[in-house]
Amino acid sequence: MNIPFVDLKAQYLTIKDELTRGIEQVIEETAFIGGKYVAEFEEAFARMLGVKHCVGVGNGTDAIYIALRMLGIGRGDEVITVANTWISTAETIAQCGAKPVFIDITADQYTIDPDKIEAKITKNTKAIIPVHLYGYPADMDPILALAKKYDLDIVEDCAQAHLAKYKGTNVGLLSDVATFSFYPGKNLGAYGDAGCIVTNDDILAEKCRMFANHGALKKHEHKIDGINSRLDALQAAILSAKLPHLENWTAKRREVAALYRKYLHDVDGIKLPPDIVNSVYHLFVIRSAKRDELQDFLKSKGIGTSIHYPTPLPLLPVYQHLGYVPSDIPVSAEYQSQILSLPMYAELSELQVRYVCDQIREFQ
Ligand SMILES: *Cc1c(COP(=O)(O)O)cnc(C)c1O
């Protein structure tokens, strides 16, 4: 059996007609930048989340950068984030001229450890970026309490957590502003780069929209120096065609996760991810002390896996100048050689999941 780590073709085949119709409309009308297809998606996504504004931008990385810039983050500021995440979360802090400050993850949930944040807050700290990693909501209550106590902004990085909920509230609505990525492999993925910023704050939404569009809300009326980072209409049409399926795909991911648990719970040497309601399983990450051998073995059996992420961000060459050592982030440092992401997408069949689990059992 051949089971790739992700299979975007399998999803495409289930919605080919709707997608083709959406793409053709945009081309027929040559409505490539801005216009109704972008507005339609922004409105639909905002409605689904229950938020007032959705500002489509070029990608999920720009979404973070734009949000930070429009919150006024700049040179001399510090922004707290988590050691185990995709590079975007930290590089956007640096793009603003600010300094990323890294916090370890919790041992059981792989998201930012709220207990380790307060010690890192200084007079320069301006914001916290919690990441809802792997589809798990970060533990927001203590983070929100700290933000209140020290008057900090929060930008939720929801790139891996479309429709995940924390204590009944959709992620992205827990703080003043949040960002999403629609990178093709994300739970809601475009066919190219795309992202958005969501907020209930009218002024912040307008600022973000302006900054992302050359500093202008109307053509030729440039009010600030901006950038060019827009959600393009073809991607918006693709996202609009996919959006009505998102809840169903999310339910399917949960079913796949349940199957992994069922077939792996008694396999020695495998640590399963936490079973948290309302997580959306962007990734299904197990741990094994023999991770590299397991990954090679699964590859030899036709099973694709991946590692999210091989190196905690503060230990990457790019952040060496910040002087972190593994003992600063002990959990992230320990897990980096153990974590392994198994195939996870809505179209996986029980037979396929069973096969993956049988091979893992055979390896042990
Ligand atoms: C994918 C991702 C991003 C960035 O998204 P792009 O659309 O690829 O720029 C940001 N943060 C996290 C945690 C991600 O997984």
mmCIF file of C-alpha atoms and ligand atoms in Angstrom:
data_model
loop_
_atom_site.group_PDB
_atom_site.id
_atom_site.type_symbol
_atom_site.label_atom_id
_atom_site.label_comp_id
_atom_site.label_asym_id
_atom_site.label_seq_id
_atom_site.Cartn_x
_atom_site.Cartn_y
_atom_site.Cartn_z
ATOM 1 C CA MET A 1 0.000 0.000 0.000
ATOM 2 C CA ASN A 2 1.211 3.526 -0.725
ATOM 3 C CA ILE A 3 0.013 6.162 1.749
ATOM 4 C CA PRO A 4 1.448 9.628 1.208
ATOM 5 C CA PHE A 5 1.815 12.035 4.122
ATOM 6 C CA VAL A 6 -0.676 14.376 2.473
ATOM 7 C CA ASP A 7 -2.881 13.683 -0.535
ATOM 8 C CA LEU A 8 -4.289 16.894 -1.941
ATOM 9 C CA LYS A 9 -5.371 15.106 -5.116
ATOM 10 C CA ALA A 10 -7.758 12.868 -3.178
ATOM 11 C CA GLN A 11 -9.584 15.926 -1.838
ATOM 12 C CA TYR A 12 -9.540 17.648 -5.238
ATOM 13 C CA LEU A 13 -11.288 14.717 -6.882
ATOM 14 C CA THR A 14 -14.198 14.958 -4.421
ATOM 15 C CA ILE A 15 -14.929 18.624 -5.263
ATOM 16 C CA LYS A 16 -13.578 18.956 -8.797
ATOM 17 C CA ASP A 17 -16.767 20.351 -10.344
ATOM 18 C CA GLU A 18 -17.345 23.068 -7.749
ATOM 19 C CA LEU A 19 -13.714 24.109 -7.956
ATOM 20 C CA THR A 20 -13.661 24.255 -11.725
ATOM 21 C CA ARG A 21 -16.807 26.358 -11.779
ATOM 22 C CA GLY A 22 -15.347 28.815 -9.277
ATOM 23 C CA ILE A 23 -12.048 29.139 -11.129
ATOM 24 C CA GLU A 24 -13.761 29.607 -14.509
ATOM 25 C CA GLN A 25 -15.980 32.377 -13.170
ATOM 26 C CA VAL A 26 -12.996 34.393 -11.997
ATOM 27 C CA ILE A 27 -11.247 33.989 -15.345
ATOM 28 C CA GLU A 28 -14.394 34.699 -17.404
ATOM 29 C CA GLU A 29 -14.862 37.935 -15.497
ATOM 30 C CA THR A 30 -11.126 38.680 -15.350
ATOM 31 C CA ALA A 31 -11.674 39.693 -11.726
ATOM 32 C CA PHE A 32 -8.188 38.715 -10.625
ATOM 33 C CA ILE A 33 -7.357 41.181 -7.859
ATOM 34 C CA GLY A 34 -9.838 42.302 -5.228
ATOM 35 C CA GLY A 35 -13.485 42.349 -6.248
ATOM 36 C CA LYS A 36 -16.436 40.228 -5.380
ATOM 37 C CA TYR A 37 -14.819 36.782 -5.190
ATOM 38 C CA VAL A 38 -12.394 37.971 -2.546
ATOM 39 C CA ALA A 39 -15.142 39.803 -0.636
ATOM 40 C CA GLU A 40 -17.412 36.739 -0.810
ATOM 41 C CA PHE A 41 -14.809 34.497 0.737
ATOM 42 C CA GLU A 42 -13.863 37.019 3.405
ATOM 43 C CA GLU A 43 -17.511 37.343 4.418
ATOM 44 C CA ALA A 44 -18.149 33.611 4.392
ATOM 45 C CA PHE A 45 -15.074 32.820 6.490
ATOM 46 C CA ALA A 46 -15.878 35.583 8.974
ATOM 47 C CA ARG A 47 -19.455 34.284 9.244
ATOM 48 C CA MET A 48 -18.280 30.725 9.822
ATOM 49 C CA LEU A 49 -15.971 31.828 12.639
ATOM 50 C CA GLY A 50 -18.376 34.378 14.075
ATOM 51 C CA VAL A 51 -16.016 37.334 13.729
ATOM 52 C CA LYS A 52 -16.716 40.782 12.323
ATOM 53 C CA HIS A 53 -13.805 41.213 9.919
ATOM 54 C CA CYS A 54 -11.746 38.906 7.761
ATOM 55 C CA VAL A 55 -8.984 40.586 5.761
ATOM 56 C CA GLY A 56 -7.593 38.341 3.032
ATOM 57 C CA VAL A 57 -3.829 38.615 2.527
ATOM 58 C CA GLY A 58 -1.126 36.921 0.480
ATOM 59 C CA ASN A 59 -0.241 34.166 2.967
ATOM 60 C CA GLY A 60 -0.297 33.239 6.637
ATOM 61 C CA THR A 61 3.163 34.643 7.265
ATOM 62 C CA ASP A 62 2.234 38.076 5.955
ATOM 63 C CA ALA A 63 -0.923 37.877 8.048
ATOM 64 C CA ILE A 64 1.182 37.721 11.223
ATOM 65 C CA TYR A 65 3.579 40.409 10.009
ATOM 66 C CA ILE A 66 0.763 42.776 9.070
ATOM 67 C CA ALA A 67 -1.077 42.226 12.351
ATOM 68 C CA LEU A 68 2.098 42.876 14.375
ATOM 69 C CA ARG A 69 2.983 45.986 12.376
ATOM 70 C CA MET A 70 -0.513 47.419 12.686
ATOM 71 C CA LEU A 71 -0.408 46.817 16.427
ATOM 72 C CA GLY A 72 2.641 49.050 16.384
ATOM 73 C CA ILE A 73 5.291 46.420 17.118
ATOM 74 C CA GLY A 74 8.711 47.673 16.083
ATOM 75 C CA ARG A 75 12.357 48.144 16.930
ATOM 76 C CA GLY A 76 13.263 47.616 20.568
ATOM 77 C CA ASP A 77 10.108 45.640 21.315
ATOM 78 C CA GLU A 78 9.984 42.031 22.442
ATOM 79 C CA VAL A 79 7.326 39.554 21.397
ATOM 80 C CA ILE A 80 6.852 36.287 23.231
ATOM 81 C CA THR A 81 6.134 33.127 21.285
ATOM 82 C CA VAL A 82 6.695 29.395 21.438
ATOM 83 C CA ALA A 83 9.840 27.389 20.706
ATOM 84 C CA ASN A 84 8.123 24.675 18.698
ATOM 85 C CA THR A 85 6.311 26.183 15.717
ATOM 86 C CA TRP A 86 6.791 26.945 12.070
ATOM 87 C CA ILE A 87 9.396 29.637 11.351
ATOM 88 C CA SER A 88 6.758 32.196 10.287
ATOM 89 C CA THR A 89 5.736 32.863 13.863
ATOM 90 C CA ALA A 90 9.216 34.100 14.779
ATOM 91 C CA GLU A 91 10.494 35.544 11.513
ATOM 92 C CA THR A 92 7.580 37.975 11.364
ATOM 93 C CA ILE A 93 8.570 39.317 14.792
ATOM 94 C CA ALA A 94 12.081 39.882 13.451
ATOM 95 C CA GLN A 95 10.668 41.456 10.260
ATOM 96 C CA CYS A 96 9.102 44.117 12.470
ATOM 97 C CA GLY A 97 12.517 44.832 13.962
ATOM 98 C CA ALA A 98 11.447 43.285 17.267
ATOM 99 C CA LYS A 99 13.039 40.454 19.217
ATOM 100 C CA PRO A 100 11.397 37.034 19.474
ATOM 101 C CA VAL A 101 11.407 35.591 22.997
ATOM 102 C CA PHE A 102 10.891 31.844 23.040
ATOM 103 C CA ILE A 103 8.928 29.830 25.603
ATOM 104 C CA ASP A 104 8.983 26.058 25.950
ATOM 105 C CA ILE A 105 6.008 23.808 25.188
ATOM 106 C CA THR A 106 3.982 21.825 27.712
ATOM 107 C CA ALA A 107 4.926 18.153 27.990
ATOM 108 C CA ASP A 108 1.406 16.908 27.328
ATOM 109 C CA GLN A 109 -0.010 19.277 24.727
ATOM 110 C CA TYR A 110 2.926 20.594 22.667
ATOM 111 C CA THR A 111 1.676 24.202 22.835
ATOM 112 C CA ILE A 112 3.175 27.209 24.660
ATOM 113 C CA ASP A 113 3.588 26.606 28.412
ATOM 114 C CA PRO A 114 1.699 29.468 30.110
ATOM 115 C CA ASP A 115 3.534 28.856 33.397
ATOM 116 C CA LYS A 116 6.842 29.833 31.802
ATOM 117 C CA ILE A 117 5.711 33.107 30.237
ATOM 118 C CA GLU A 118 5.644 35.564 33.137
ATOM 119 C CA ALA A 119 9.351 35.165 33.943
ATOM 120 C CA LYS A 120 10.146 36.314 30.394
ATOM 121 C CA ILE A 121 8.067 39.476 30.419
ATOM 122 C CA THR A 122 10.209 42.634 30.500
ATOM 123 C CA LYS A 123 9.467 46.332 30.133
ATOM 124 C CA ASN A 124 9.991 45.868 26.387
ATOM 125 C CA THR A 125 7.466 43.061 25.977
ATOM 126 C CA LYS A 126 4.601 44.202 23.756
ATOM 127 C CA ALA A 127 2.800 41.074 22.612
ATOM 128 C CA ILE A 128 2.387 37.315 22.852
ATOM 129 C CA ILE A 129 1.810 35.022 19.883
ATOM 130 C CA PRO A 130 0.341 31.723 21.074
ATOM 131 C CA VAL A 131 0.232 29.100 18.337
ATOM 132 C CA HIS A 132 -2.611 26.587 18.189
ATOM 133 C CA LEU A 133 -0.155 23.972 17.006
ATOM 134 C CA TYR A 134 -1.165 20.704 15.323
ATOM 135 C CA GLY A 135 -4.805 21.822 15.661
ATOM 136 C CA TYR A 136 -4.722 22.006 19.479
ATOM 137 C CA PRO A 137 -5.909 25.216 21.084
ATOM 138 C CA ALA A 138 -3.185 26.714 23.259
ATOM 139 C CA ASP A 139 -4.194 27.146 26.901
ATOM 140 C CA MET A 140 -5.521 30.682 26.485
ATOM 141 C CA ASP A 141 -6.997 31.603 29.879
ATOM 142 C CA PRO A 142 -3.682 32.089 31.711
ATOM 143 C CA ILE A 143 -2.226 33.813 28.632
ATOM 144 C CA LEU A 144 -5.141 36.242 28.488
ATOM 145 C CA ALA A 145 -4.733 36.930 32.202
ATOM 146 C CA LEU A 146 -1.053 37.790 31.694
ATOM 147 C CA ALA A 147 -1.873 39.995 28.720
ATOM 148 C CA LYS A 148 -4.329 41.904 30.871
ATOM 149 C CA LYS A 149 -1.947 42.206 33.802
ATOM 150 C CA TYR A 150 0.936 43.542 31.685
ATOM 151 C CA ASP A 151 -1.126 45.288 28.982
ATOM 152 C CA LEU A 152 0.126 43.100 26.136
ATOM 153 C CA ASP A 153 -1.422 42.420 22.742
ATOM 154 C CA ILE A 154 -2.175 38.878 21.714
ATOM 155 C CA VAL A 155 -2.025 37.626 18.146
ATOM 156 C CA GLU A 156 -3.301 34.069 17.896
ATOM 157 C CA ASP A 157 -1.536 32.086 15.182
ATOM 158 C CA CYS A 158 -4.370 29.865 13.939
ATOM 159 C CA ALA A 159 -2.557 28.588 10.827
ATOM 160 C CA GLN A 160 -3.023 24.976 11.935
ATOM 161 C CA ALA A 161 -6.333 25.285 13.729
ATOM 162 C CA HIS A 162 -9.277 26.316 11.516
ATOM 163 C CA LEU A 163 -12.463 25.676 13.544
ATOM 164 C CA ALA A 164 -10.654 24.456 16.662
ATOM 165 C CA LYS A 165 -12.374 25.586 19.842
ATOM 166 C CA TYR A 166 -11.074 26.543 23.269
ATOM 167 C CA LYS A 167 -13.703 26.146 25.998
ATOM 168 C CA GLY A 168 -16.454 26.536 23.412
ATOM 169 C CA THR A 169 -15.024 29.539 21.561
ATOM 170 C CA ASN A 170 -13.483 29.327 18.110
ATOM 171 C CA VAL A 171 -9.761 29.979 18.116
ATOM 172 C CA GLY A 172 -9.162 33.341 16.504
ATOM 173 C CA LEU A 173 -11.881 34.917 18.655
ATOM 174 C CA LEU A 174 -10.042 34.555 21.948
ATOM 175 C CA SER A 175 -7.884 37.630 21.420
ATOM 176 C CA ASP A 176 -8.142 40.978 19.635
ATOM 177 C CA VAL A 177 -6.603 39.732 16.437
ATOM 178 C CA ALA A 178 -5.712 36.381 14.898
ATOM 179 C CA THR A 179 -4.189 35.038 11.727
ATOM 180 C CA PHE A 180 -4.877 32.076 9.475
ATOM 181 C CA SER A 181 -2.936 30.417 6.687
ATOM 182 C CA PHE A 182 -4.544 28.796 3.666
ATOM 183 C CA TYR A 183 -1.338 27.138 2.490
ATOM 184 C CA PRO A 184 -2.411 24.117 0.384
ATOM 185 C CA GLY A 185 -1.737 21.526 3.089
ATOM 186 C CA LYS A 186 -3.568 23.382 5.862
ATOM 187 C CA ASN A 187 -7.018 22.209 7.024
ATOM 188 C CA LEU A 188 -8.505 24.795 4.672
ATOM 189 C CA GLY A 189 -6.024 25.110 1.835
ATOM 190 C CA ALA A 190 -5.873 27.190 -1.341
ATOM 191 C CA TYR A 191 -4.067 26.110 -4.527
ATOM 192 C CA GLY A 192 -1.221 28.465 -3.876
ATOM 193 C CA ASP A 193 -0.400 30.898 -1.086
ATOM 194 C CA ALA A 194 -3.177 32.624 0.840
ATOM 195 C CA GLY A 195 -3.953 33.793 4.360
ATOM 196 C CA CYS A 196 -6.105 36.146 6.385
ATOM 197 C CA ILE A 197 -6.363 38.265 9.489
ATOM 198 C CA VAL A 198 -9.526 38.176 11.613
ATOM 199 C CA THR A 199 -10.622 40.704 14.207
ATOM 200 C CA ASN A 200 -13.678 42.374 15.708
ATOM 201 C CA ASP A 201 -11.783 45.676 15.847
ATOM 202 C CA ASP A 202 -13.014 47.975 13.038
ATOM 203 C CA ILE A 203 -9.999 50.258 13.125
ATOM 204 C CA LEU A 204 -7.425 47.479 13.236
ATOM 205 C CA ALA A 205 -9.177 45.665 10.369
ATOM 206 C CA GLU A 206 -9.081 48.806 8.233
ATOM 207 C CA LYS A 207 -5.432 49.427 9.041
ATOM 208 C CA CYS A 208 -4.497 45.867 8.101
ATOM 209 C CA ARG A 209 -6.428 46.088 4.834
ATOM 210 C CA MET A 210 -4.770 49.378 4.007
ATOM 211 C CA PHE A 211 -1.240 48.249 4.867
ATOM 212 C CA ALA A 212 -1.639 45.042 2.838
ATOM 213 C CA ASN A 213 -2.764 47.037 -0.203
ATOM 214 C CA HIS A 214 0.047 49.567 -0.666
ATOM 215 C CA GLY A 215 -1.228 51.698 2.182
ATOM 216 C CA ALA A 216 -4.415 52.568 0.331
ATOM 217 C CA LEU A 217 -8.073 51.694 0.821
ATOM 218 C CA LYS A 218 -8.964 53.389 -2.464
ATOM 219 C CA LYS A 219 -6.814 53.339 -5.559
ATOM 220 C CA HIS A 220 -4.176 56.100 -5.550
ATOM 221 C CA GLU A 221 -5.113 57.276 -2.053
ATOM 222 C CA HIS A 222 -2.000 56.096 -0.253
ATOM 223 C CA LYS A 223 -2.096 57.098 3.386
ATOM 224 C CA ILE A 224 0.768 55.050 4.783
ATOM 225 C CA ASP A 225 3.719 53.102 3.413
ATOM 226 C CA GLY A 226 2.347 49.635 2.887
ATOM 227 C CA ILE A 227 3.136 46.355 1.195
ATOM 228 C CA ASN A 228 1.515 44.272 -1.520
ATOM 229 C CA SER A 229 0.018 41.237 0.156
ATOM 230 C CA ARG A 230 -3.461 40.480 -1.115
ATOM 231 C CA LEU A 231 -5.594 37.384 -1.278
ATOM 232 C CA ASP A 232 -5.979 36.844 -5.013
ATOM 233 C CA ALA A 233 -9.382 36.132 -6.485
ATOM 234 C CA LEU A 234 -8.551 32.708 -7.925
ATOM 235 C CA GLN A 235 -7.471 31.521 -4.494
ATOM 236 C CA ALA A 236 -10.537 33.136 -2.950
ATOM 237 C CA ALA A 237 -12.827 31.284 -5.378
ATOM 238 C CA ILE A 238 -11.083 28.002 -4.553
ATOM 239 C CA LEU A 239 -11.404 28.682 -0.836
ATOM 240 C CA SER A 240 -15.093 29.583 -1.238
ATOM 241 C CA ALA A 241 -15.718 26.282 -3.001
ATOM 242 C CA LYS A 242 -13.942 24.408 -0.219
ATOM 243 C CA LEU A 243 -15.351 26.270 2.773
ATOM 244 C CA PRO A 244 -18.747 24.482 2.902
ATOM 245 C CA HIS A 245 -16.829 21.200 3.301
ATOM 246 C CA LEU A 246 -14.581 22.310 6.126
ATOM 247 C CA GLU A 247 -16.760 21.111 8.989
ATOM 248 C CA ASN A 248 -17.192 17.722 7.405
ATOM 249 C CA TRP A 249 -13.464 17.431 6.697
ATOM 250 C CA THR A 250 -12.750 18.383 10.292
ATOM 251 C CA ALA A 251 -15.112 15.669 11.541
ATOM 252 C CA LYS A 252 -13.336 13.179 9.276
ATOM 253 C CA ARG A 253 -9.937 14.199 10.677
ATOM 254 C CA ARG A 254 -11.287 13.510 14.153
ATOM 255 C CA GLU A 255 -12.463 10.083 13.009
ATOM 256 C CA VAL A 256 -9.022 9.339 11.591
ATOM 257 C CA ALA A 257 -7.471 10.414 14.903
ATOM 258 C CA ALA A 258 -9.855 8.117 16.789
ATOM 259 C CA LEU A 259 -8.852 5.235 14.542
ATOM 260 C CA TYR A 260 -5.158 5.887 15.174
ATOM 261 C CA ARG A 261 -5.873 5.810 18.902
ATOM 262 C CA LYS A 262 -7.864 2.604 18.601
ATOM 263 C CA TYR A 263 -5.143 0.757 16.728
ATOM 264 C CA LEU A 264 -2.095 2.250 18.483
ATOM 265 C CA HIS A 265 -3.121 2.592 22.129
ATOM 266 C CA ASP A 266 -1.525 -0.690 23.184
ATOM 267 C CA VAL A 267 1.652 -0.438 21.098
ATOM 268 C CA ASP A 268 4.664 -0.212 23.401
ATOM 269 C CA GLY A 269 7.102 2.594 22.807
ATOM 270 C CA ILE A 270 4.581 4.846 21.051
ATOM 271 C CA LYS A 271 3.290 7.946 22.806
ATOM 272 C CA LEU A 272 -0.022 9.143 21.403
ATOM 273 C CA PRO A 273 -0.994 12.822 21.216
ATOM 274 C CA PRO A 274 -3.422 14.188 23.831
ATOM 275 C CA ASP A 275 -7.099 13.466 23.263
ATOM 276 C CA ILE A 276 -8.544 16.957 23.505
ATOM 277 C CA VAL A 277 -12.100 17.692 22.395
ATOM 278 C CA ASN A 278 -12.473 20.298 19.694
ATOM 279 C CA SER A 279 -8.941 20.009 18.407
ATOM 280 C CA VAL A 280 -8.898 19.768 14.633
ATOM 281 C CA TYR A 281 -5.934 17.457 14.012
ATOM 282 C CA HIS A 282 -4.043 19.425 11.448
ATOM 283 C CA LEU A 283 -1.354 16.908 12.364
ATOM 284 C CA PHE A 284 -1.350 13.632 14.259
ATOM 285 C CA VAL A 285 1.986 13.616 16.044
ATOM 286 C CA ILE A 286 3.227 10.552 17.909
ATOM 287 C CA ARG A 287 6.482 10.167 19.819
ATOM 288 C CA SER A 288 8.980 7.327 19.659
ATOM 289 C CA ALA A 289 12.465 6.994 21.129
ATOM 290 C CA LYS A 290 13.421 5.300 17.841
ATOM 291 C CA ARG A 291 11.840 7.984 15.666
ATOM 292 C CA ASP A 292 14.360 8.024 12.813
ATOM 293 C CA GLU A 293 14.368 4.234 12.451
ATOM 294 C CA LEU A 294 10.579 4.179 12.612
ATOM 295 C CA GLN A 295 10.339 6.859 9.932
ATOM 296 C CA ASP A 296 12.700 4.901 7.646
ATOM 297 C CA PHE A 297 10.803 1.681 8.298
ATOM 298 C CA LEU A 298 7.459 3.290 7.444
ATOM 299 C CA LYS A 299 8.974 4.794 4.314
ATOM 300 C CA SER A 300 10.094 1.334 3.215
ATOM 301 C CA LYS A 301 6.456 0.246 3.626
ATOM 302 C CA GLY A 302 5.171 3.052 1.407
ATOM 303 C CA ILE A 303 4.038 5.326 4.249
ATOM 304 C CA GLY A 304 4.902 9.028 4.174
ATOM 305 C CA THR A 305 5.559 10.817 7.447
ATOM 306 C CA SER A 306 7.019 14.175 8.411
ATOM 307 C CA ILE A 307 8.516 16.017 11.387
ATOM 308 C CA HIS A 308 6.987 19.193 12.862
ATOM 309 C CA TYR A 309 9.521 20.464 13.641
ATOM 310 C CA PRO A 310 13.012 18.960 13.512
ATOM 311 C CA THR A 311 14.637 21.829 15.446
ATOM 312 C CA PRO A 312 13.069 24.143 18.027
ATOM 313 C CA LEU A 313 13.255 27.654 16.554
ATOM 314 C CA PRO A 314 15.644 29.170 19.145
ATOM 315 C CA LEU A 315 18.198 26.467 18.328
ATOM 316 C CA LEU A 316 18.187 27.204 14.585
ATOM 317 C CA PRO A 317 21.203 29.030 13.113
ATOM 318 C CA VAL A 318 19.059 32.113 12.412
ATOM 319 C CA TYR A 319 18.454 32.637 16.148
ATOM 320 C CA GLN A 320 21.860 31.584 17.441
ATOM 321 C CA HIS A 321 22.621 35.226 18.236
ATOM 322 C CA LEU A 322 19.883 35.132 20.871
ATOM 323 C CA GLY A 323 21.983 32.653 22.850
ATOM 324 C CA TYR A 324 19.451 29.933 23.703
ATOM 325 C CA VAL A 325 20.691 26.523 24.846
ATOM 326 C CA PRO A 326 18.595 23.319 24.951
ATOM 327 C CA SER A 327 18.151 23.562 28.736
ATOM 328 C CA ASP A 328 16.251 26.855 28.206
ATOM 329 C CA ILE A 329 13.546 24.894 26.412
ATOM 330 C CA PRO A 330 13.940 21.373 27.826
ATOM 331 C CA VAL A 331 10.668 19.850 26.604
ATOM 332 C CA SER A 332 11.019 21.116 23.033
ATOM 333 C CA ALA A 333 14.662 20.037 23.004
ATOM 334 C CA GLU A 334 13.793 16.553 24.235
ATOM 335 C CA TYR A 335 10.863 16.058 21.862
ATOM 336 C CA GLN A 336 12.629 17.210 18.711
ATOM 337 C CA SER A 337 14.193 13.770 18.200
ATOM 338 C CA GLN A 338 10.986 11.879 19.101
ATOM 339 C CA ILE A 339 8.104 13.532 17.266
ATOM 340 C CA LEU A 340 6.708 12.020 14.090
ATOM 341 C CA SER A 341 3.669 13.227 12.136
ATOM 342 C CA LEU A 342 1.597 10.410 10.629
ATOM 343 C CA PRO A 343 -0.545 10.759 7.495
ATOM 344 C CA MET A 344 -3.607 12.858 8.407
ATOM 345 C CA TYR A 345 -6.346 13.980 6.033
ATOM 346 C CA ALA A 346 -10.085 13.591 5.695
ATOM 347 C CA GLU A 347 -9.877 11.132 2.816
ATOM 348 C CA LEU A 348 -7.887 8.465 4.699
ATOM 349 C CA SER A 349 -9.836 5.204 4.927
ATOM 350 C CA GLU A 350 -9.954 2.914 7.950
ATOM 351 C CA LEU A 351 -8.065 0.350 5.885
ATOM 352 C CA GLN A 352 -5.254 2.832 5.276
ATOM 353 C CA VAL A 353 -5.057 3.909 8.925
ATOM 354 C CA ARG A 354 -5.086 0.253 9.932
ATOM 355 C CA TYR A 355 -2.202 -0.423 7.566
ATOM 356 C CA VAL A 356 -0.129 2.435 9.019
ATOM 357 C CA CYS A 357 -0.806 1.191 12.556
ATOM 358 C CA ASP A 358 -0.019 -2.427 11.660
ATOM 359 C CA GLN A 359 3.356 -1.329 10.298
ATOM 360 C CA ILE A 360 4.114 0.697 13.431
ATOM 361 C CA ARG A 361 3.208 -2.341 15.543
ATOM 362 C CA GLU A 362 5.435 -4.552 13.408
ATOM 363 C CA PHE A 363 8.353 -2.133 13.849
ATOM 364 C CA GLN A 364 8.122 -2.082 17.646
HETATM 365 C C1 LIG B 1 1.685 27.484 7.851
HETATM 366 C C2 LIG B 1 1.977 28.276 9.052
HETATM 367 C C3 LIG B 1 2.190 29.664 9.020
HETATM 368 C C4 LIG B 1 2.367 30.461 7.767
HETATM 369 O O1 LIG B 1 1.573 30.242 6.747
HETATM 370 P P1 LIG B 1 1.974 30.496 5.223
HETATM 371 O O2 LIG B 1 0.639 30.668 4.608
HETATM 372 O O3 LIG B 1 2.695 29.294 4.741
HETATM 373 O O4 LIG B 1 2.801 31.727 5.125
HETATM 374 C C5 LIG B 1 2.325 30.344 10.206
HETATM 375 N N1 LIG B 1 2.319 29.706 11.378
HETATM 376 C C6 LIG B 1 2.144 28.371 11.461
HETATM 377 C C7 LIG B 1 2.116 27.728 12.806
HETATM 378 C C8 LIG B 1 1.990 27.609 10.311
HETATM 379 O O5 LIG B 1 1.840 26.288 10.410
#
